[in-house]
């Protein structure tokens, strides 16, 4: 994943940065309109990232379903883990779509096939379909873990369990399911016909139901709670507000007639910043203040944190709310310059100022982190008196996690009288080798023992070989490509080769 | 609320589920890959007055190839049964036969390409592009399946393992059955269907 990112950004060094826009619509990407390596850099970089994401998705899914603590049935799983699980399913189903699109694009560019070029029977709209069949689930890939974070943070600081746990789980699944049925609402203007437009509009409006369920459940979690206004809670509540604003404009352009007016204008840009940036950035910062003390063992300053939140919230709204206005005034998106005297200058200046304020707010938090490492208070095992099992071992936790594998009897393990790690006879200590338990999918009964792999550098070599391979494709060097492919397979085989038993 | 008494781990067997689950997920994502390719095939067909834009592909060789793959799947399942019954030699023999059948399939695919390329090239038109993309993707995946089976064949021991990989043969076989299944769909959609609708 890191190499993929480096690959993509390396394009700047060669003056070949992708210049076709992030959506990469055909025909802009064809050889004729995009000569040079720019698009290919983007293509290969995305492909490497896709491979990395898929491998991680398989890993997460298997870990979540097969390796939970005994007694942690599916419906006792922390909601963040639930949302992560759903996200992996989305990843597994959405990433192949963009992979196919990118491969077909590569064939078009390298071998002169006819997928996205209109000559010879190709169709540029095919790219748009692929792009959004991937693209819409992708936004849920971004947002569902964020929803999970909020659903962990709010209960801890309201001092009561999450309201409507089951509804939260199923609304997450419903959102993911709908995510695959709404891609064409990005394409109302491409002339799909009234029936397709209507079907996709209805499916899109349906999304308001599960997201509404989530918002009301969060409010109900706060309702009547004994609220502690920590920084993490500030960010969590910030999300609820920003996501609601973004959701309201979202319902507007779910309707095709309205969308025909708003599409490709800054109104849509405002919407996507509220739902994608606001609803992602703020939960990530909630998580930052909530879980970093667990990782570093040091508390961050609440005072600086509140300042950071205030500045960020102000900057965010100053930056992105005016985009609604510029959009309604008719400013098109995907341009970077426009003539003077269209009446957008003042509003755009506000946006620019807001974005700098937002950046300052983020920097305050980063400074807070650095400062806390030097002279933050010791966090202790459970500084927030939270309910999750991750707060049971010391902060920062030892590499092996808990000494005894905990057993779970409820959704809020650390708020119980039951002591999860109570293990007087040391029956749940697996100390003969790198072993751990695997448990059944639904009810988490322990069923087997699994050996965890030793530390090894092999995966790194595999990543290196893959990156070399994709670079060779980029430069059109067949033999290096084939060599790297063979090397990748050989390294994989060596990686899977049985380790010699140490006993 | 019930209390959970975890049994002492020593009495539990070794895990075989993670490999299977991982492989099933890999198959899921690969299946989506082929679904997208078939989607392109029909999407590109949508606006064409004539589809395929070329005479439809010949059925005979594709059917023989189908027979070869189905036979290989049967042999491999038999091999898995032999392994469960503890007859490792028979299991290895089944692996070997499957490998030969798979390699035979790839050779026939090469012959089909040589013949087909005389009239249709990937660069000829959209139909040629998608036809060769789908079939060559399948051949690549089949090749990957062959490599997996080869890896299993050269493993020093096939079952009752104390160290991972715990169930190599069953996991690799899953993938093999999947690529065989994809060929069934390809024959149905790319070979049989165009011949029916002319």
Coordinates of N, CA, C and O in Angstrom, one line a residue, chain A residues 371-477:
Chain A
X371 N 3.3 17.4 21.6 CA 3.5 17.8 23.0 C 3.2 16.8 24.0 O 3.9 16.6 25.0
X372 N 2.1 16.0 23.7 CA 1.7 15.0 24.7 C 2.8 13.9 24.9 O 2.9 13.3 25.9
X373 N 3.5 13.6 23.8 CA 4.5 12.6 23.8 C 5.6 13.0 24.8 O 6.2 12.2 25.5
X374 N 5.9 14.3 24.8 CA 6.9 14.8 25.7 C 6.5 14.9 27.2 O 7.1 14.3 28.0
X375 N 5.4 15.7 27.4 CA 5.0 15.8 28.8 C 3.5 15.7 29.0 O 2.9 16.5 29.7
X376 N 2.9 14.7 28.3 CA 1.5 14.4 28.6 C 1.4 13.6 29.9 O 2.4 12.9 30.3
X377 N 0.2 13.7 30.6 CA 0.0 12.8 31.7 C 0.0 11.3 31.3 O -0.4 11.0 30.2
X378 N 0.4 10.4 32.2 CA 0.2 9.0 32.0 C -1.2 8.7 31.8 O -2.1 9.1 32.6
X379 N -1.5 7.8 30.8 CA -2.9 7.6 30.5 C -3.5 6.5 31.5 O -4.7 6.6 31.9
X380 N -2.7 5.5 31.9 CA -3.3 4.4 32.6 C -4.1 3.5 31.7 O -4.3 3.9 30.5
X381 N -4.6 2.4 32.2 CA -5.2 1.4 31.3 C -6.5 1.9 30.7 O -6.8 1.7 29.5
X382 N -7.3 2.6 31.5 CA -8.6 3.0 31.0 C -9.0 4.4 31.4 O -9.8 4.6 32.2
X383 N -8.4 5.4 30.7 CA -8.6 6.8 31.1 C -10.0 7.3 31.0 O -10.4 8.2 31.8
X384 N -10.8 6.7 30.1 CA -12.2 7.3 29.9 C -13.2 6.4 30.6 O -14.4 6.7 30.5
X385 N -12.7 5.4 31.3 CA -13.7 4.4 31.9 C -14.6 3.9 30.8 O -15.8 3.9 30.9
X386 N -14.0 3.4 29.7 CA -14.7 3.0 28.6 C -15.1 1.5 28.7 O -14.6 0.8 29.6
X387 N -16.0 1.0 27.8 CA -16.5 -0.3 27.9 C -15.8 -1.4 27.1 O -16.0 -2.5 27.3
X388 N -15.0 -1.0 26.1 CA -14.4 -1.9 25.2 C -13.2 -2.7 25.8 O -12.5 -2.2 26.6
X389 N -13.0 -3.9 25.2 CA -12.0 -4.8 25.7 C -10.6 -4.2 25.5 O -9.6 -4.5 26.2
X390 N -10.5 -3.3 24.5 CA -9.1 -2.7 24.2 C -8.6 -1.9 25.4 O -7.4 -1.6 25.5
X391 N -9.5 -1.5 26.3 CA -9.0 -0.7 27.5 C -8.6 -1.6 28.7 O -8.3 -1.0 29.7
X392 N -8.6 -2.9 28.5 CA -8.2 -3.7 29.6 C -6.7 -3.8 29.9 O -6.3 -3.7 31.0
X393 N -5.9 -4.1 28.8 CA -4.4 -4.1 29.1 C -3.9 -2.7 29.3 O -4.6 -1.7 29.1
X394 N -2.6 -2.6 29.7 CA -2.0 -1.3 30.0 C -1.9 -0.5 28.7 O -2.0 -1.0 27.6
X395 N -1.7 0.8 28.8 CA -1.5 1.7 27.7 C 0.0 2.1 27.7 O 0.4 2.7 28.7
X396 N 0.7 2.0 26.6 CA 0.5 1.3 25.4 C 0.5 -0.2 25.7 O 1.2 -0.7 26.6
X397 N -0.4 -1.0 25.0 CA -0.5 -2.4 25.3 C 0.7 -3.2 24.9 O 1.4 -2.8 24.0
X398 N 1.0 -4.3 25.7 CA 2.1 -5.1 25.3 C 1.9 -5.8 24.0 O 0.7 -6.0 23.6
X399 N 2.9 -6.3 23.3 CA 2.7 -6.8 21.9 C 1.8 -8.0 21.9 O 1.2 -8.2 20.8
X400 N 1.7 -8.8 22.9 CA 0.8 -10.0 22.9 C -0.6 -9.7 23.2 O -1.5 -10.6 23.3
X401 N -1.0 -8.4 23.6 CA -2.3 -8.1 24.0 C -2.6 -8.5 25.4 O -1.8 -8.1 26.3
X402 N -3.6 -9.3 25.7 CA -3.9 -9.8 27.0 C -3.1 -11.1 27.3 O -2.9 -11.9 26.4
X403 N -2.9 -11.3 28.6 CA -2.2 -12.5 29.0 C -3.1 -13.7 28.8 O -2.8 -14.7 28.1
X404 N -4.3 -13.6 29.4 CA -5.3 -14.6 29.2 C -6.3 -14.1 28.2 O -6.7 -13.0 28.2
X405 N -6.7 -15.0 27.2 CA -7.7 -14.6 26.2 C -9.0 -14.3 26.9 O -9.5 -15.2 27.7
X406 N -9.5 -13.1 26.8 CA -10.7 -12.8 27.6 C -11.9 -13.6 27.1 O -12.0 -14.1 26.0
X407 N -12.9 -13.8 28.0 CA -14.2 -14.4 27.6 C -15.2 -13.2 27.7 O -15.1 -12.4 28.6
X408 N -16.2 -13.2 26.9 CA -17.1 -12.1 26.8 C -18.5 -12.6 27.0 O -19.0 -13.6 26.5
X409 N -19.3 -11.8 27.8 CA -20.7 -12.2 28.1 C -21.7 -11.1 27.7 O -22.9 -11.3 27.8
X410 N -21.2 -9.9 27.3 CA -22.1 -8.8 27.0 C -21.5 -7.9 26.0 O -20.4 -8.1 25.6
X411 N -22.3 -6.8 25.6 CA -21.7 -5.9 24.6 C -20.8 -4.9 25.3 O -20.1 -4.2 24.5
X412 N -20.9 -4.7 26.6 CA -20.0 -3.7 27.2 C -19.2 -4.3 28.2 O -19.3 -4.1 29.4
X413 N -18.2 -5.1 27.8 CA -17.5 -6.0 28.7 C -16.9 -5.3 29.9 O -17.1 -5.8 31.0
X414 N -16.3 -4.2 29.8 CA -15.6 -3.6 30.9 C -16.6 -2.9 31.9 O -16.2 -2.4 32.9
X415 N -17.9 -2.8 31.5 CA -18.8 -2.2 32.4 C -19.6 -3.3 33.2 O -20.5 -3.0 34.0
X416 N -19.2 -4.5 33.0 CA -19.8 -5.6 33.7 C -19.2 -5.9 35.1 O -18.0 -5.5 35.3
X417 N -19.9 -6.7 35.9 CA -19.2 -7.2 37.1 C -18.3 -8.4 36.7 O -17.4 -8.8 37.4
X418 N -18.6 -9.0 35.6 CA -17.9 -10.2 35.1 C -16.4 -9.8 34.8 O -16.2 -8.7 34.1
X419 N -15.4 -10.5 35.2 CA -14.1 -10.2 34.9 C -13.6 -11.0 33.7 O -13.4 -12.2 33.9
X420 N -13.4 -10.3 32.6 CA -13.1 -11.1 31.4 C -11.8 -11.9 31.4 O -11.7 -12.9 30.9
X421 N -10.8 -11.3 32.1 CA -9.5 -12.0 32.1 C -9.3 -12.8 33.3 O -8.2 -13.3 33.5
X422 N -10.4 -13.1 34.1 CA -10.3 -13.9 35.2 C -9.9 -15.3 34.8 O -10.7 -16.0 34.1
X423 N -8.8 -15.8 35.2 CA -8.3 -17.1 34.7 C -7.4 -17.7 35.7 O -6.2 -17.8 35.5
X424 N -8.0 -18.1 36.9 CA -7.1 -18.5 38.0 C -6.1 -19.7 37.7 O -5.0 -19.7 38.2
X425 N -6.6 -20.6 36.8 CA -5.7 -21.7 36.6 C -4.8 -21.6 35.4 O -4.2 -22.6 34.9
X426 N -4.9 -20.4 34.8 CA -4.0 -20.2 33.6 C -4.4 -21.1 32.4 O -3.6 -21.5 31.6
X427 N -5.8 -21.4 32.3 CA -6.2 -22.3 31.3 C -6.3 -21.6 29.9 O -6.3 -22.3 28.9
X428 N -6.3 -20.3 29.9 CA -6.5 -19.7 28.6 C -5.2 -18.9 28.2 O -5.2 -18.0 27.5
X429 N -4.1 -19.4 28.8 CA -2.8 -18.9 28.4 C -2.2 -19.8 27.3 O -2.0 -21.0 27.6
X430 N -1.9 -19.3 26.2 CA -1.3 -20.1 25.1 C 0.2 -19.7 25.0 O 0.5 -18.8 24.3
X431 N 1.1 -20.4 25.8 CA 2.4 -19.8 25.8 C 3.5 -20.8 25.2 O 4.6 -20.6 25.3
X432 N 3.0 -21.9 24.6 CA 4.0 -22.8 24.1 C 4.6 -22.4 22.7 O 5.7 -22.7 22.4
X433 N 3.8 -21.6 22.0 CA 4.2 -21.2 20.7 C 3.5 -19.9 20.4 O 2.7 -19.4 21.2
X434 N 3.6 -19.4 19.1 CA 2.8 -18.2 18.8 C 1.4 -18.7 18.4 O 1.0 -18.8 17.2
X435 N 0.6 -19.0 19.4 CA -0.7 -19.6 19.2 C -1.8 -18.7 19.6 O -1.7 -17.8 20.4
X436 N -3.0 -18.8 19.0 CA -4.2 -18.1 19.4 C -5.4 -19.0 19.1 O -5.3 -20.0 18.4
X437 N -6.5 -18.6 19.7 CA -7.8 -19.3 19.5 C -8.4 -18.9 18.2 O -8.4 -17.8 17.8
X438 N -9.1 -19.9 17.5 CA -10.1 -19.4 16.5 C -11.5 -19.9 17.0 O -11.6 -20.9 17.7
X439 N -12.5 -19.1 16.6 CA -13.8 -19.3 17.2 C -14.8 -19.4 16.0 O -14.5 -18.9 14.9
X440 N -16.0 -19.9 16.3 CA -17.0 -20.1 15.2 C -17.5 -18.7 14.8 O -17.5 -17.8 15.6
X441 N -18.1 -18.7 13.6 CA -18.5 -17.4 13.0 C -19.6 -16.7 13.8 O -19.5 -15.5 14.1
X442 N -20.7 -17.4 14.2 CA -21.8 -16.7 14.7 C -21.7 -16.6 16.2 O -21.9 -15.5 16.8
X443 N -21.5 -17.7 17.0 CA -21.6 -17.6 18.4 C -20.2 -17.6 19.1 O -20.2 -17.7 20.3
X444 N -19.2 -17.6 18.3 CA -17.8 -17.4 18.9 C -17.5 -18.5 19.9 O -17.0 -18.2 21.0
X445 N -17.8 -19.8 19.6 CA -17.4 -20.9 20.4 C -15.9 -21.1 20.0 O -15.6 -21.1 18.8
X446 N -15.1 -21.4 21.0 CA -13.7 -21.8 20.6 C -13.7 -23.1 19.8 O -14.3 -24.0 20.3
X447 N -13.1 -23.1 18.6 CA -13.1 -24.4 17.9 C -11.7 -24.9 17.6 O -11.6 -26.1 17.4
X448 N -10.7 -24.1 17.5 CA -9.4 -24.6 17.2 C -8.3 -23.7 17.6 O -8.6 -22.6 18.1
X449 N -7.1 -24.2 17.5 CA -6.0 -23.4 17.8 C -5.2 -23.1 16.5 O -5.1 -23.9 15.6
X450 N -4.8 -21.9 16.4 CA -4.0 -21.5 15.1 C -2.7 -20.9 15.5 O -2.5 -20.3 16.5
X451 N -1.7 -21.2 14.6 CA -0.4 -20.7 14.8 C -0.3 -19.4 14.1 O -0.7 -19.3 12.9
X452 N 0.2 -18.3 14.7 CA 0.4 -17.1 14.1 C 1.8 -17.1 13.4 O 2.7 -17.7 13.9
X453 N 1.9 -16.4 12.3 CA 3.2 -16.5 11.5 C 4.3 -15.8 12.3 O 4.0 -14.9 13.1
X454 N 5.5 -16.2 12.1 CA 6.7 -15.5 12.7 C 6.9 -14.2 12.0 O 6.4 -14.0 10.9
X455 N 7.6 -13.3 12.6 CA 8.0 -12.1 11.9 C 8.9 -12.4 10.7 O 9.8 -13.2 10.9
X456 N 8.6 -11.9 9.6 CA 9.4 -12.2 8.4 C 9.4 -11.0 7.4 O 8.4 -10.2 7.4
X457 N 10.4 -11.0 6.6 CA 10.5 -9.9 5.7 C 9.9 -10.3 4.3 O 9.9 -9.5 3.4
X458 N 9.5 -11.5 4.2 CA 9.0 -12.0 2.9 C 7.9 -11.1 2.3 O 8.0 -10.7 1.1
X459 N 6.9 -10.7 3.0 CA 5.8 -9.9 2.4 C 6.4 -8.6 1.8 O 5.9 -8.1 0.8
X460 N 7.4 -8.0 2.5 CA 8.0 -6.8 2.0 C 8.7 -7.0 0.6 O 8.5 -6.3 -0.3
X461 N 9.4 -8.2 0.5 CA 10.0 -8.5 -0.8 C 8.9 -8.7 -1.9 O 9.0 -8.3 -3.0
X462 N 7.7 -9.3 -1.5 CA 6.6 -9.5 -2.4 C 6.1 -8.1 -2.9 O 6.0 -7.9 -4.1
X463 N 5.9 -7.2 -1.9 CA 5.5 -5.9 -2.3 C 6.5 -5.2 -3.3 O 6.1 -4.6 -4.3
X464 N 7.8 -5.4 -3.0 CA 8.8 -4.8 -3.8 C 8.7 -5.4 -5.2 O 8.8 -4.6 -6.2
X465 N 8.6 -6.7 -5.3 CA 8.5 -7.3 -6.6 C 7.3 -6.8 -7.4 O 7.4 -6.6 -8.6
X466 N 6.2 -6.7 -6.7 CA 5.0 -6.2 -7.4 C 5.1 -4.8 -7.9 O 4.8 -4.5 -9.0
X467 N 5.7 -4.0 -7.1 CA 5.9 -2.6 -7.5 C 6.9 -2.5 -8.7 O 6.6 -1.7 -9.6
X468 N 7.9 -3.3 -8.7 CA 8.8 -3.3 -9.8 C 8.1 -3.8 -11.1 O 8.2 -3.2 -12.1
X469 N 7.2 -4.8 -10.9 CA 6.5 -5.3 -12.0 C 5.6 -4.2 -12.6 O 5.6 -4.1 -13.8
X470 N 4.9 -3.5 -11.8 CA 4.0 -2.5 -12.3 C 4.8 -1.3 -12.9 O 4.3 -0.8 -13.9
X471 N 6.0 -1.0 -12.4 CA 6.8 0.0 -13.0 C 7.2 -0.5 -14.4 O 7.2 0.3 -15.4
X472 N 7.5 -1.8 -14.5 CA 7.9 -2.3 -15.8 C 6.8 -2.2 -16.8 O 7.0 -1.8 -18.0
X473 N 5.5 -2.5 -16.4 CA 4.4 -2.3 -17.3 C 4.3 -0.9 -17.7 O 4.1 -0.6 -18.9
X474 N 4.5 0.0 -16.8 CA 4.4 1.5 -17.1 C 5.4 1.8 -18.2 O 5.0 2.6 -19.1
X475 N 6.6 1.3 -18.1 CA 7.6 1.7 -19.1 C 7.6 0.7 -20.3 O 8.4 0.9 -21.2
X476 N 6.6 -0.2 -20.3 CA 6.5 -1.1 -21.4 C 7.6 -2.1 -21.6 O 7.9 -2.5 -22.7
X477 N 8.2 -2.5 -20.5 CA 9.3 -3.4 -20.6 C 8.8 -4.8 -20.3 O 8.6 -5.2 -19.2

